Amino acid sequence: MRVTFGELVVDDVSSFKVDYATFINSKYVVSLDVVEYAAKKAVENWNRGRRISRSLSIEILLYYAATRQIKDALKLGIAEGKNRVAAVILDESRMAEIGFTETEFRPEYDVDSVIEFYGITDDEIEITGVEKLPLLVKERIALFSAFGEVAK
């Protein structure tokens, strides 16, 4: 497993199904370290038989989203057209067939979208500061991993 950043063009989201990688919209990527943390938690629990989905790639997206609801986790995924994404690659050999191109990671997340998605409160931001947003997201993932759902 490898975590990286790049671009991907998707013609039709409904027919774009891959089981060898997970893609997370850059709008929600607070840090590649947080993506890697979620992916490791997902793989760890998957290997223990504590699975939520039938696909490891979806499992990783569920952990990054800190939810058991696939429809909610997919909000963090790709859209039609050009996508800037974090990629959790499970099988390197198949990435060329979908036209994924690696690029340098530069944080470009939307603070308000991240805060809203994860249900981060004004008090949390006041206490920690917005620069600690990656730690707050990581906390949501840790709680999800331990308890199976995070109240939002």
Short mmCIF file of C-alpha atoms in Angstrom, two decimals:
data_model
loop_
_atom_site.label_atom_id
_atom_site.label_comp_id
_atom_site.label_asym_id
_atom_site.label_seq_id
_atom_site.Cartn_x
_atom_site.Cartn_y
_atom_site.Cartn_z
CA MET A 1 0.00 0.00 0.00
CA ARG A 2 1.24 3.45 -0.93
CA VAL A 3 -0.29 6.89 -0.39
CA THR A 4 0.36 9.59 -2.96
CA PHE A 5 -1.27 12.57 -4.65
CA GLY A 6 -2.18 13.18 -8.24
CA GLU A 7 -4.72 13.79 -10.96
CA LEU A 8 -7.32 11.60 -12.55
CA VAL A 9 -9.90 12.28 -15.27
CA VAL A 10 -13.20 10.46 -14.88
CA ASP A 11 -15.72 10.37 -17.72
CA ASP A 12 -18.53 8.61 -15.89
CA VAL A 13 -18.48 8.27 -12.09
CA SER A 14 -21.21 5.62 -12.07
CA SER A 15 -19.11 3.25 -14.16
CA PHE A 16 -15.75 4.08 -12.54
CA LYS A 17 -15.19 1.16 -10.18
CA VAL A 18 -11.70 0.16 -9.07
CA ASP A 19 -10.78 -2.19 -6.27
CA TYR A 20 -7.05 -1.53 -6.37
CA ALA A 21 -7.03 2.10 -5.19
CA THR A 22 -8.99 4.62 -3.15
CA PHE A 23 -9.29 8.21 -4.31
CA ILE A 24 -10.10 11.14 -2.01
CA ASN A 25 -11.01 14.55 -3.38
CA SER A 26 -8.29 17.10 -2.57
CA LYS A 27 -10.98 19.40 -1.14
CA TYR A 28 -11.04 17.03 1.88
CA VAL A 29 -7.35 16.01 2.06
CA VAL A 30 -6.02 17.77 5.14
CA SER A 31 -2.74 15.86 5.00
CA LEU A 32 -1.34 12.76 3.32
CA ASP A 33 -0.30 11.56 6.78
CA VAL A 34 -3.96 11.56 7.84
CA VAL A 35 -4.91 9.63 4.69
CA GLU A 36 -2.20 7.08 5.46
CA TYR A 37 -3.37 6.84 9.08
CA ALA A 38 -6.94 6.09 7.95
CA ALA A 39 -5.73 3.56 5.39
CA LYS A 40 -3.61 1.70 7.96
CA LYS A 41 -6.54 1.58 10.40
CA ALA A 42 -8.80 0.25 7.64
CA VAL A 43 -6.34 -2.44 6.59
CA GLU A 44 -5.65 -3.42 10.20
CA ASN A 45 -9.35 -3.89 10.98
CA TRP A 46 -9.98 -5.54 7.60
CA ASN A 47 -7.30 -8.14 8.36
CA ARG A 48 -8.86 -8.77 11.78
CA GLY A 49 -12.19 -9.55 10.11
CA ARG A 50 -13.82 -6.32 11.32
CA ARG A 51 -15.07 -5.32 7.88
CA ILE A 52 -17.74 -2.82 7.01
CA SER A 53 -17.75 -3.25 3.24
CA ARG A 54 -16.96 -5.94 0.68
CA SER A 55 -14.10 -3.95 -0.84
CA LEU A 56 -10.88 -2.82 0.81
CA SER A 57 -10.81 0.32 -1.36
CA ILE A 58 -14.27 1.34 -0.07
CA GLU A 59 -13.23 0.37 3.46
CA ILE A 60 -10.36 2.86 3.29
CA LEU A 61 -12.73 5.61 2.12
CA LEU A 62 -15.13 4.77 4.97
CA TYR A 63 -12.31 5.07 7.50
CA TYR A 64 -11.12 8.38 6.07
CA ALA A 65 -14.71 9.64 6.20
CA ALA A 66 -15.13 8.18 9.71
CA THR A 67 -18.53 6.75 8.85
CA ARG A 68 -20.20 3.40 8.18
CA GLN A 69 -22.41 4.98 5.51
CA ILE A 70 -21.03 4.46 2.00
CA LYS A 71 -23.28 7.19 0.57
CA ASP A 72 -21.74 9.69 3.01
CA ALA A 73 -18.17 8.51 2.40
CA LEU A 74 -18.61 8.85 -1.36
CA LYS A 75 -19.03 12.61 -0.86
CA LEU A 76 -15.25 12.64 -0.29
CA GLY A 77 -14.57 10.71 -3.48
CA ILE A 78 -14.17 11.59 -7.12
CA ALA A 79 -16.46 13.43 -9.52
CA GLU A 80 -16.77 13.53 -13.27
CA GLY A 81 -14.04 15.48 -15.02
CA LYS A 82 -10.55 16.29 -13.78
CA ASN A 83 -9.94 15.33 -10.15
CA ARG A 84 -7.04 16.26 -7.87
CA VAL A 85 -6.90 13.43 -5.37
CA ALA A 86 -5.03 11.64 -2.67
CA ALA A 87 -4.64 8.04 -3.78
CA VAL A 88 -4.21 4.98 -1.60
CA ILE A 89 -2.75 2.52 -4.07
CA LEU A 90 -3.25 -1.16 -3.33
CA ASP A 91 -1.97 -2.47 -6.70
CA GLU A 92 0.60 -0.30 -8.50
CA SER A 93 0.51 -2.37 -11.68
CA ARG A 94 -3.05 -1.32 -12.54
CA MET A 95 -2.80 2.45 -12.04
CA ALA A 96 -1.72 3.18 -15.63
CA GLU A 97 -4.95 1.72 -17.04
CA ILE A 98 -7.03 4.50 -15.45
CA GLY A 99 -4.70 7.35 -16.36
CA PHE A 100 -3.66 8.38 -12.86
CA THR A 101 -0.80 10.90 -12.89
CA GLU A 102 1.20 11.60 -9.75
CA THR A 103 1.83 15.22 -8.84
CA GLU A 104 3.40 17.01 -5.91
CA PHE A 105 1.11 17.33 -2.91
CA ARG A 106 0.19 20.85 -1.92
CA PRO A 107 -2.60 21.15 0.65
CA GLU A 108 -5.63 22.68 -1.03
CA TYR A 109 -8.41 21.52 1.23
CA ASP A 110 -11.50 23.61 1.84
CA VAL A 111 -11.52 24.38 5.57
CA ASP A 112 -15.28 24.98 5.75
CA SER A 113 -16.09 21.76 3.85
CA VAL A 114 -13.82 19.70 6.12
CA ILE A 115 -15.27 21.28 9.27
CA GLU A 116 -18.82 20.66 8.07
CA PHE A 117 -18.21 17.09 6.89
CA TYR A 118 -16.56 15.96 10.12
CA GLY A 119 -18.87 17.95 12.39
CA ILE A 120 -16.02 19.86 13.97
CA THR A 121 -17.37 22.48 16.36
CA ASP A 122 -16.49 26.14 16.72
CA ASP A 123 -15.28 25.34 20.25
CA GLU A 124 -12.83 22.75 18.91
CA ILE A 125 -11.45 25.23 16.38
CA GLU A 126 -11.23 27.94 19.05
CA ILE A 127 -9.35 25.63 21.42
CA THR A 128 -6.95 24.07 18.91
CA GLY A 129 -6.76 26.65 16.14
CA VAL A 130 -7.56 25.94 12.50
CA GLU A 131 -3.94 24.89 11.89
CA LYS A 132 -4.66 21.77 13.97
CA LEU A 133 -7.51 20.69 11.67
CA PRO A 134 -5.53 17.62 10.51
CA LEU A 135 -5.31 16.44 14.14
CA LEU A 136 -9.05 16.92 14.63
CA VAL A 137 -9.76 14.84 11.52
CA LYS A 138 -7.31 12.19 12.72
CA GLU A 139 -9.15 12.14 16.06
CA ARG A 140 -12.43 11.43 14.22
CA ILE A 141 -10.77 8.55 12.40
CA ALA A 142 -9.30 7.15 15.63
CA LEU A 143 -12.70 7.28 17.36
CA PHE A 144 -14.35 5.65 14.37
CA SER A 145 -11.75 2.89 14.36
CA ALA A 146 -12.26 2.24 18.07
CA PHE A 147 -16.03 2.60 18.30
CA GLY A 148 -17.39 2.15 14.78
CA GLU A 149 -19.07 5.54 14.39
CA VAL A 150 -18.48 9.12 15.38
CA ALA A 151 -21.37 11.33 16.42
CA LYS A 152 -21.46 14.38 14.15
#
